Short mmCIF file of C-alpha atoms and ligand atoms in Angstrom, two decimals:
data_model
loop_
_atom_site.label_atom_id
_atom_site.label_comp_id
_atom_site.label_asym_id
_atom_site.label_seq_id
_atom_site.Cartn_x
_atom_site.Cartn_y
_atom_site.Cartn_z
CA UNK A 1 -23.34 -7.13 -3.31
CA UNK A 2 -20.76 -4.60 -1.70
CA UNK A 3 -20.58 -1.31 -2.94
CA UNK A 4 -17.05 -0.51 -3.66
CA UNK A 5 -15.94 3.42 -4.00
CA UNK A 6 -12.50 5.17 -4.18
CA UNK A 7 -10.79 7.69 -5.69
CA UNK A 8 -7.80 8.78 -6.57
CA UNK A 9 -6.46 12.85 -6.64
CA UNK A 10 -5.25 13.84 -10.44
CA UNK A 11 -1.62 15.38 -9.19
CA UNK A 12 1.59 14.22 -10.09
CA UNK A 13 2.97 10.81 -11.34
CA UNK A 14 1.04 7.92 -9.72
CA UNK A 15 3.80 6.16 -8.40
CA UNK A 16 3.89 2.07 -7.24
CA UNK A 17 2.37 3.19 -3.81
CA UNK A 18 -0.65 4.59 -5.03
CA UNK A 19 -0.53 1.54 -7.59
CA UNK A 20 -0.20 -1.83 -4.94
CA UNK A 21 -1.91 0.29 -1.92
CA UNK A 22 -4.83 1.32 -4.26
CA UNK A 23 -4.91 0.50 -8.02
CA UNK A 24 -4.44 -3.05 -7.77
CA UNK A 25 -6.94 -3.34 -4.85
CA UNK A 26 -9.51 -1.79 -7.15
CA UNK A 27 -8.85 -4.24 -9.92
CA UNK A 28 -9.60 -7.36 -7.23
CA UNK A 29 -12.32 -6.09 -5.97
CA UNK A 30 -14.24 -5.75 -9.60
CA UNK A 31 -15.18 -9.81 -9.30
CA UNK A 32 -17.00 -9.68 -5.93
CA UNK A 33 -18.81 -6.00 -6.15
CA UNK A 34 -20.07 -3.29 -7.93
CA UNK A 35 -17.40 -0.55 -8.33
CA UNK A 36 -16.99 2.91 -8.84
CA UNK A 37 -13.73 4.67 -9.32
CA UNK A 38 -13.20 8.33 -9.40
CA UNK A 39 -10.31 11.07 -10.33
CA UNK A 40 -10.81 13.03 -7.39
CA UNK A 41 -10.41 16.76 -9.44
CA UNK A 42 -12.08 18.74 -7.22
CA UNK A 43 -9.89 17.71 -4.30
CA UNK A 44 -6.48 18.46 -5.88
CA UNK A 45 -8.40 22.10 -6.26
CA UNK A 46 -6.97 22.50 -1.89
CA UNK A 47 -3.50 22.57 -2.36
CA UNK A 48 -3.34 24.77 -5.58
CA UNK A 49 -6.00 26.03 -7.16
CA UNK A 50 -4.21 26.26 -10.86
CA UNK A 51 -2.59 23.84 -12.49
CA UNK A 52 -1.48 24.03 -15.93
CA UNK A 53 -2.43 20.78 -17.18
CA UNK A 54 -5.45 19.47 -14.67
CA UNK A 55 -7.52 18.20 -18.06
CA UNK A 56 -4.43 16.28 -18.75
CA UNK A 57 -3.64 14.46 -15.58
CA UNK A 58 -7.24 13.75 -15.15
CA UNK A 59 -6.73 11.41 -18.56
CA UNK A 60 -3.62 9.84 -17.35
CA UNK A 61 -5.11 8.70 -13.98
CA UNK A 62 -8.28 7.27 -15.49
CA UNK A 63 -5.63 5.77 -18.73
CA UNK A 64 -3.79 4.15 -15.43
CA UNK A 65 -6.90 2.60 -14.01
CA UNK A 66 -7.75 0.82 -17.54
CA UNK A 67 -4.29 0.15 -18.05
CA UNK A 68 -4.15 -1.58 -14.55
CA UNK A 69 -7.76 -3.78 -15.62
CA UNK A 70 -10.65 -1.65 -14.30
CA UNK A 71 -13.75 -2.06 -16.92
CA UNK A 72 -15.21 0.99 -17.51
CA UNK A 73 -18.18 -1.42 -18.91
CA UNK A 74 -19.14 -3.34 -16.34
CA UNK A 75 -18.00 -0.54 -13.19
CA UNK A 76 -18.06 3.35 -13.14
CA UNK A 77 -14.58 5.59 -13.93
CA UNK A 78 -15.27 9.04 -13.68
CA UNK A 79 -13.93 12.15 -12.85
CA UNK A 80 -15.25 14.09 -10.26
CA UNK A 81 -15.97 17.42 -11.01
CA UNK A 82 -18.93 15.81 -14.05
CA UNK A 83 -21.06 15.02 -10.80
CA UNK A 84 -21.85 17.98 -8.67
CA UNK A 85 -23.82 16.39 -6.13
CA UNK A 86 -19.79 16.01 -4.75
CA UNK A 87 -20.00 19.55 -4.12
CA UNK A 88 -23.89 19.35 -2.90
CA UNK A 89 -23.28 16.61 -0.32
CA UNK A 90 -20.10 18.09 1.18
CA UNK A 91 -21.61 21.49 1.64
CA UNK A 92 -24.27 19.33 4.00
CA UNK A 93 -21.36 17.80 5.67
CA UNK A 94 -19.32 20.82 6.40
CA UNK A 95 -22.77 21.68 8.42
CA UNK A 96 -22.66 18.36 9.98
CA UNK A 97 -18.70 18.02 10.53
CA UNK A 98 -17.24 19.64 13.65
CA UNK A 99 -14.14 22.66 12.78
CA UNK A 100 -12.32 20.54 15.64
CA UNK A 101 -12.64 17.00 13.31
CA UNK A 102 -11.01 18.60 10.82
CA UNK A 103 -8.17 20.43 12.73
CA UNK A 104 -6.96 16.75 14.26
CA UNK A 105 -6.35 15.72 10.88
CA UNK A 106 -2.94 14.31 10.53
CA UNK A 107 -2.59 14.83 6.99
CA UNK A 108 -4.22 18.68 6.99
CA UNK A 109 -1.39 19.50 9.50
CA UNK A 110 1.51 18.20 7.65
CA UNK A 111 -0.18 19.57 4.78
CA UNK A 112 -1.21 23.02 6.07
CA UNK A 113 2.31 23.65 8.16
CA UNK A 114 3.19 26.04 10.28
CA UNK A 115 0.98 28.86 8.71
CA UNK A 116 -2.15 27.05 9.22
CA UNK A 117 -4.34 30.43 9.08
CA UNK A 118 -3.17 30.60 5.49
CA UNK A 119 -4.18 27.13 4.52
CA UNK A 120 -6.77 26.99 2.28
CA UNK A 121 -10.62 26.58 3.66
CA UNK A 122 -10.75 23.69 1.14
CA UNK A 123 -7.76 21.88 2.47
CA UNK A 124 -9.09 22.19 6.45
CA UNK A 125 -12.81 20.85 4.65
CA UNK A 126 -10.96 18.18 1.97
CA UNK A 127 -12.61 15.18 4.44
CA UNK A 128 -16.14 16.65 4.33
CA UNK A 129 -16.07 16.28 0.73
CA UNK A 130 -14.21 12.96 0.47
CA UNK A 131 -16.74 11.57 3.65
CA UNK A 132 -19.44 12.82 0.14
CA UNK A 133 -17.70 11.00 -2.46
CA UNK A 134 -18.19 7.57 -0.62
CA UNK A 135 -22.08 8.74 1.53
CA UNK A 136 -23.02 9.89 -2.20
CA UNK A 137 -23.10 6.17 -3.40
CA UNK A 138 -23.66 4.67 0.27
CA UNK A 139 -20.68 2.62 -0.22
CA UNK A 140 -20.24 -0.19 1.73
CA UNK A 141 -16.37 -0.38 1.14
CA UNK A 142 -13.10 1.98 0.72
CA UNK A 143 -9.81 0.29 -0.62
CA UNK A 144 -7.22 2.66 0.03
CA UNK A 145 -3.63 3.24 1.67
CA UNK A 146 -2.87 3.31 5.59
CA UNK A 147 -2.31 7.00 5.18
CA UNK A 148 -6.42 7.51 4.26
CA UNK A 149 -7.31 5.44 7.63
CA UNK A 150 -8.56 8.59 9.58
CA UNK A 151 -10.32 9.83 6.95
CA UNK A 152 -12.35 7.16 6.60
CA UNK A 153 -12.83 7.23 10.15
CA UNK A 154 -14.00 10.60 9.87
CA UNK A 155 -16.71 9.21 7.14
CA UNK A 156 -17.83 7.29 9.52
CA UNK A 157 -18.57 9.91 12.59
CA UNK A 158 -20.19 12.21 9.72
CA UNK A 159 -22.60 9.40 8.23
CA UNK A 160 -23.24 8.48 12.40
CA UNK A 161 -23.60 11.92 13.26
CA UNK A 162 -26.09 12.42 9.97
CA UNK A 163 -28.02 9.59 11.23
CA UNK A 164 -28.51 10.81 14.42
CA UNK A 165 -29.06 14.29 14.09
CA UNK A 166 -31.96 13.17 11.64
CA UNK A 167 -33.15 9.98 13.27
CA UNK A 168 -36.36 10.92 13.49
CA UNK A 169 -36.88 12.22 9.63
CA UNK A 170 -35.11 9.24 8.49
CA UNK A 171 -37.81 7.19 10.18
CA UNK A 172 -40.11 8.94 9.29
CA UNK A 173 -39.55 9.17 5.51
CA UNK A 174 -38.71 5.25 5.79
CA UNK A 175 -35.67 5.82 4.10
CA UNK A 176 -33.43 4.07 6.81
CA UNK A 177 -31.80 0.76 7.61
CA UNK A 178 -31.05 -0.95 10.44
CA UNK A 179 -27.20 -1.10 11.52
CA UNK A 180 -25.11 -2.22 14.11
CA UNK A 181 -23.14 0.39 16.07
CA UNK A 182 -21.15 -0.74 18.89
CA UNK A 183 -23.64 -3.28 20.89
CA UNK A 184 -26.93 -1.04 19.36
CA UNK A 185 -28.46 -1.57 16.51
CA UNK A 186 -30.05 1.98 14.76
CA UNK A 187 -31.39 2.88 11.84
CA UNK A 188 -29.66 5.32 9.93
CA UNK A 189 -29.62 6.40 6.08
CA UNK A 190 -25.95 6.87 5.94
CA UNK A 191 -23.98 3.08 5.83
CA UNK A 192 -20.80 3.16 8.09
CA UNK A 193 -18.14 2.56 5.76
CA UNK A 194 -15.33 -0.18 5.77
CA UNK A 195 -12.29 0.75 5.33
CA UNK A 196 -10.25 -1.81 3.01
CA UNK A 197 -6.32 -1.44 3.98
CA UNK A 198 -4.39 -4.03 4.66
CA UNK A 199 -1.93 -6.64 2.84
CA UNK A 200 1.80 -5.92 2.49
CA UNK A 201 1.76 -2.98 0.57
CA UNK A 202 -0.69 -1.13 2.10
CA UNK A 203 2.05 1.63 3.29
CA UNK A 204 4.94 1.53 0.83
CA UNK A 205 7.54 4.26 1.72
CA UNK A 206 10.41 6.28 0.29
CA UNK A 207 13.48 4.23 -1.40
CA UNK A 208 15.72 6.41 -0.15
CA UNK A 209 14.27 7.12 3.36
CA UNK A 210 12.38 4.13 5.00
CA UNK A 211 10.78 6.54 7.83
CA UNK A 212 8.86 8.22 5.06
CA UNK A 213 6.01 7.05 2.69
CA UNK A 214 6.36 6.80 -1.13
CA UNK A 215 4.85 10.19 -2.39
CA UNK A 216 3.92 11.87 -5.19
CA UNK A 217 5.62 15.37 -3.66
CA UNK A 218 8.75 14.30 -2.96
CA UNK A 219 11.71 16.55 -4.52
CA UNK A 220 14.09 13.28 -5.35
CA UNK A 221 12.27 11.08 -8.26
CA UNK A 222 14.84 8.25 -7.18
CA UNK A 223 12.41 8.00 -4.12
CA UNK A 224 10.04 6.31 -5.68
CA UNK A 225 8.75 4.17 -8.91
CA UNK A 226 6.67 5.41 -11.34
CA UNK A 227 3.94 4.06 -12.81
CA UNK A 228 5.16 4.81 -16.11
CA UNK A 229 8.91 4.38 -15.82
CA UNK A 230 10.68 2.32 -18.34
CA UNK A 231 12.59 -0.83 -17.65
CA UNK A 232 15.49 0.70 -17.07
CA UNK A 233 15.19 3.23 -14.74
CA UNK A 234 12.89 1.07 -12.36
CA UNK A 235 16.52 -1.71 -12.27
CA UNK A 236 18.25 1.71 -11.53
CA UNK A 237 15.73 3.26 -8.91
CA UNK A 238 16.26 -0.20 -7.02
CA UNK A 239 20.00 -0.70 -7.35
CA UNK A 240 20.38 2.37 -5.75
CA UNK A 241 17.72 1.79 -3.02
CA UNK A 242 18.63 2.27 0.51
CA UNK A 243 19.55 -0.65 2.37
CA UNK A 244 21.31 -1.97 5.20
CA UNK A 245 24.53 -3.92 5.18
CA UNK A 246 22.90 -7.25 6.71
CA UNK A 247 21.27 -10.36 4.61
CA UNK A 248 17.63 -10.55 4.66
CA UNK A 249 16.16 -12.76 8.00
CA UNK A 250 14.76 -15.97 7.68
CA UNK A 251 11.66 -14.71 10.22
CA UNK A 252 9.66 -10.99 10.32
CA UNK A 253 10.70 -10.30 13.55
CA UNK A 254 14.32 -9.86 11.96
CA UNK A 255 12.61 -6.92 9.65
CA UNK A 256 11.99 -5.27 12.71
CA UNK A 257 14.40 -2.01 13.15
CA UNK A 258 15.00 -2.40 9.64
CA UNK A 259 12.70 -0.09 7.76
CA UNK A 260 14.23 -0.18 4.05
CA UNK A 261 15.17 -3.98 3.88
CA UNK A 262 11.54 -4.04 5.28
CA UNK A 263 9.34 -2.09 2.71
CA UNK A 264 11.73 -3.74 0.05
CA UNK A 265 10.26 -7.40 1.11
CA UNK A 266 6.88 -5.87 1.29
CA UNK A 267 6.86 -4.22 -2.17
CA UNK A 268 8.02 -7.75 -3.64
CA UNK A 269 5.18 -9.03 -1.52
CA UNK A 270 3.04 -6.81 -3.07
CA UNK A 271 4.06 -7.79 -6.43
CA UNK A 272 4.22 -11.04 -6.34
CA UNK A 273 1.03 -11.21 -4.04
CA UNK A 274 2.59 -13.13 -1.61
CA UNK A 275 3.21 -12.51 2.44
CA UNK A 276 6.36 -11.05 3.83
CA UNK A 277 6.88 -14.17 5.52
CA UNK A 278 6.64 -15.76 2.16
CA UNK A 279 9.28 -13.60 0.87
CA UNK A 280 11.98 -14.42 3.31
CA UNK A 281 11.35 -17.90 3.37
CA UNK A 282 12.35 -17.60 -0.01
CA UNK A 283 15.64 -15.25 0.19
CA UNK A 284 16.37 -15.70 4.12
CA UNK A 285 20.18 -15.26 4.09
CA UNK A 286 20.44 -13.99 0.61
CA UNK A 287 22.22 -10.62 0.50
CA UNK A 288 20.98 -7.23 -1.66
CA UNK A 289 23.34 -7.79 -3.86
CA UNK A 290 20.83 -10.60 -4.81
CA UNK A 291 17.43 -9.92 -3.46
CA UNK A 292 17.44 -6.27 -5.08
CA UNK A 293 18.23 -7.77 -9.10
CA UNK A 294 15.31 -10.27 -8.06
CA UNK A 295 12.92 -7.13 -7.07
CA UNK A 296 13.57 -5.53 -10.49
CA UNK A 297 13.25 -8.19 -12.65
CA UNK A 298 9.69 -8.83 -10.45
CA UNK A 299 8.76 -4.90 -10.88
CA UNK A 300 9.84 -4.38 -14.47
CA UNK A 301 7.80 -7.89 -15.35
CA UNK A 302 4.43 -6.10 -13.54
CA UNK A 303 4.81 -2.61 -14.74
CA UNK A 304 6.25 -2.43 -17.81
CA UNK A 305 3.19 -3.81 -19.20
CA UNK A 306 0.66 -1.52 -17.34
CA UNK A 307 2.90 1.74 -18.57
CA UNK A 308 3.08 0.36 -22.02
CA UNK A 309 -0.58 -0.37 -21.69
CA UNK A 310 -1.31 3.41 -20.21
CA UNK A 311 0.94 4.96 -23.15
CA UNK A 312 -1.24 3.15 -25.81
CA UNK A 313 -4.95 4.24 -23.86
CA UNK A 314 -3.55 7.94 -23.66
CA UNK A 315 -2.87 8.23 -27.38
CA UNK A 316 -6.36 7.70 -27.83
CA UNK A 317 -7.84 11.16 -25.86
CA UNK A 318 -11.53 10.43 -27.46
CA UNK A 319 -11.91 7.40 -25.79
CA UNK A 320 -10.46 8.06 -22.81
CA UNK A 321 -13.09 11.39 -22.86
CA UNK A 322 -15.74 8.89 -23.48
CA UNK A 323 -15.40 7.01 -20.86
CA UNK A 324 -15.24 9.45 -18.34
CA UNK A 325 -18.51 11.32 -20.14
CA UNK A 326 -20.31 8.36 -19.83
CA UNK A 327 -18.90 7.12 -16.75
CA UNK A 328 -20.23 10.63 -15.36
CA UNK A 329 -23.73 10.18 -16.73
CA UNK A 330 -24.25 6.95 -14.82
CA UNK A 331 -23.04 8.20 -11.30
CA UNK A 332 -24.57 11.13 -11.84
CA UNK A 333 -28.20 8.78 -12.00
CA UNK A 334 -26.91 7.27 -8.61
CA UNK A 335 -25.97 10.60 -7.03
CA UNK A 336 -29.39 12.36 -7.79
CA UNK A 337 -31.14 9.80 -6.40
CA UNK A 338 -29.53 9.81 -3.11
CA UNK A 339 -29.50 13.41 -3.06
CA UNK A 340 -33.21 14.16 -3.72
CA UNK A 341 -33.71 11.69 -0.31
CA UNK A 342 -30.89 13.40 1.61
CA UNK A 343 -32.90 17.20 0.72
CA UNK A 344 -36.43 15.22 1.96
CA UNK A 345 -34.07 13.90 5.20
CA UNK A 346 -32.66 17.65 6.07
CA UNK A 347 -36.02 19.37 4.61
CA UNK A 348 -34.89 21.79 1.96
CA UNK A 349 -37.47 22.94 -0.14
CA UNK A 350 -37.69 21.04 -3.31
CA UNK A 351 -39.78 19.32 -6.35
P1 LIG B 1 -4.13 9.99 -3.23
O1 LIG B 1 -4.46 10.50 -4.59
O2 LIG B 1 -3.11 10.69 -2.43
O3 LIG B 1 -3.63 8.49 -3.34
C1 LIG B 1 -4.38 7.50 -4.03
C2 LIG B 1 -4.34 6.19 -3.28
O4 LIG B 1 -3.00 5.74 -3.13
C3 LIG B 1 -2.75 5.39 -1.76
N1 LIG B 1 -1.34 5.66 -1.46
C4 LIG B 1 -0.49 4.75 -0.94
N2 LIG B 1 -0.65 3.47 -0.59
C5 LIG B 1 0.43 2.81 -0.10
N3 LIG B 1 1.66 3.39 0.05
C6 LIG B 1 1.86 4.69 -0.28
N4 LIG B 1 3.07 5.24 -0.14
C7 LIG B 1 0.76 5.43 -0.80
N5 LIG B 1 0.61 6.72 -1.23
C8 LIG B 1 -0.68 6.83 -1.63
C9 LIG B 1 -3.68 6.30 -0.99
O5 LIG B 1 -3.91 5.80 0.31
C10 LIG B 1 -4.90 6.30 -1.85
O6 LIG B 1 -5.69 5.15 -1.58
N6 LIG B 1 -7.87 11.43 -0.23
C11 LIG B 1 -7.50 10.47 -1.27
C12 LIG B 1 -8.37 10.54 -2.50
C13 LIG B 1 -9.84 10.43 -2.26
C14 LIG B 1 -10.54 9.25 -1.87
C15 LIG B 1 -11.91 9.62 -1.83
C16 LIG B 1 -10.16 7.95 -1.58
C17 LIG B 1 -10.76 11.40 -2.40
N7 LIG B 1 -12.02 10.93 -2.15
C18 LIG B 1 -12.90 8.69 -1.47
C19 LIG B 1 -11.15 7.03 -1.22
C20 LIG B 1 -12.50 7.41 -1.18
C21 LIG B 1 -6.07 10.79 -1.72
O7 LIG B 1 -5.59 11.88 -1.59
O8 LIG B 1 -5.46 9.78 -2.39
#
């Protein structure tokens, strides 16, 4: 059975990117393999190291993935920070990663700026320890967003590297399996991660900019949906959408130079879990002044019930506490075990 990991960081409103490139992945995926889903604490820790209500958000993401469908029962929701073997296993990999890895990092250099030398050490290392949230389980699979893509392919060159460097321990502790790289097959300890992006939705971007990607940091909230916006302000967020003057084309290659019309199809894609070519097969030649009612009425009939949902799970704090104790307690079981190997593999001094 696959072993399914993500996680998602506990900072701001999760907003309908985060929800159809991630979220609703991680609810599809619960049929066909075993799951774990984290609130990524310690990683929100790199941009800022206070926040005022970090306890707080940490409920709200984990009341959004019940909310959404994710059984705590039958899969693992924690939060990070409960399992320090996080911390353990990205120490390792900061002494396996390469400084020049981290630096081509698209995200730590929009992230860091211009005054990189002030960026926090955390924020250059934040792959090291995300590379450890997945190696700690030896997922098999990552749903996430385009924008995570080179992470994950940084994963992979850490658990490669890690295999390599310790080929001959891992053999010799016969803690290995075999695995294809390229035309070889090795046999490393470390699985190289899939990456699970893809669909229409797997890059939603800004309502009001279509060059830009939904975000939780953007200064104008009419940029993007919330996850836990009523009814009426998701009709308004979308009326006021940014769009072009022209009717929506009957192929894809008419969506081409037309970024907002463009993520507009692919959120009702999303949505509606149909294809963009679906979409306009259904509205070609309709204008906004139609398509954009018929995107609200879609959105407000999928969220409303997830944020209504959310609001009822985050009135009840004890439960919500409970699962993420317990939750913590049972990927802490899975974490020790792989770490007491990975200490054999590397030869620290233990038992
Ligand atoms: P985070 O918290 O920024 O975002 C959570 C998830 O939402 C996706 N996402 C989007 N998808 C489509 N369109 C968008 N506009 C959009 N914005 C965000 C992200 O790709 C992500 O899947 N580094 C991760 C958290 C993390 C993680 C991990 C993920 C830490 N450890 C291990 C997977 C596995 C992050 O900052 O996500």
């Amino acid at each position: 059975k696959p072993l399914v990991f993500s996680g998602v960081q506990p900072t701001g409103n999760l907003h309908l990117g985060n929800y159809l490139g991630a979220i609703k992945k991680f609810v599809a995926l619960q049929d066909t393999s075993d799951c774990i889903y984290c609130v990524v604490d310690l990683h929100s820790l790199t941009a800022q190291l206070v926040y005022e209500d970090l306890a707080d958000q940490t409920r709200s993401i984990t009341a959004a993935f019940l909310a959404s469908g994710i059984d705590p029962k039958k899969h693992i929701v924690f939060n990070q920070s409960r399992v320090m073997q996080h911390a353990e296993l990205a120490w390792i990999f900061n002494c396996v990663a390469r400084i020049g890895w981290m630096n081509r990092m698209t995200q730590f250099k929009d992230k860091a700026g211009k005054d990189r030398e002030n960026a926090s050490l955390g924020l250059l290392a934040y792959p090291s320890l995300m590379a450890a949230d997945i190696l700690l389980y030896r997922a098999t699979h990552v749903p996430v967003g385009e924008d995570q893509k080179q992470h994950l392919e940084l994963t992979r060159d850490i658990a490669q590297k890690f295999n390599n460097d310790f080929s001959d321990r891992i053999a010799g502790l016969g803690v290995g399996v075999e695995m294809q790289v390229g035309e070889e097959t090795v046999n490393g300890y470390f699985p190289l991660t899939e990456p699970v992006i893809g669909g229409p939705a797997a890059r939603i971007m800004s309502l009001r900019d279509g060059s830009k990607k939904m975000s939780k940091s953007d200064p104008s909230d009419l940029s993007r949906i919330n996850l836990t916006d009523d009814a009426d302000t998701i009709s308004k967020k979308i009326r006021k959408a940014k769009t072009d003057p022209e009717a929506l084309p009957s192929e894809l290659d008419g969506l081409a130079a037309r970024p907002e019309a463009e993520n507009l199809v692919g959120i009702y894609a999303g949505l509606a879990e149909m294809s963009k070519a679906d979409v306009l097969k259904e509205f070609a030649g309709q204008q906004f002044s139609v398509f954009k009612p018929a995107l609200a009425d879609l959105a407000v009939e999928k969220l409303a019930p997830i944020a209504s949902e959310m609001r009822r799970i985050s009135d009840d704090r004890a439960y919500v506490d409970a699962v993420l104790k317990d939750g913590g307690e049972r990927a802490g079981v899975l974490a020790e075990a792989t770490m007491k190997t990975v200490r054999d593999i590397i030869g620290l001094l233990q038992g």
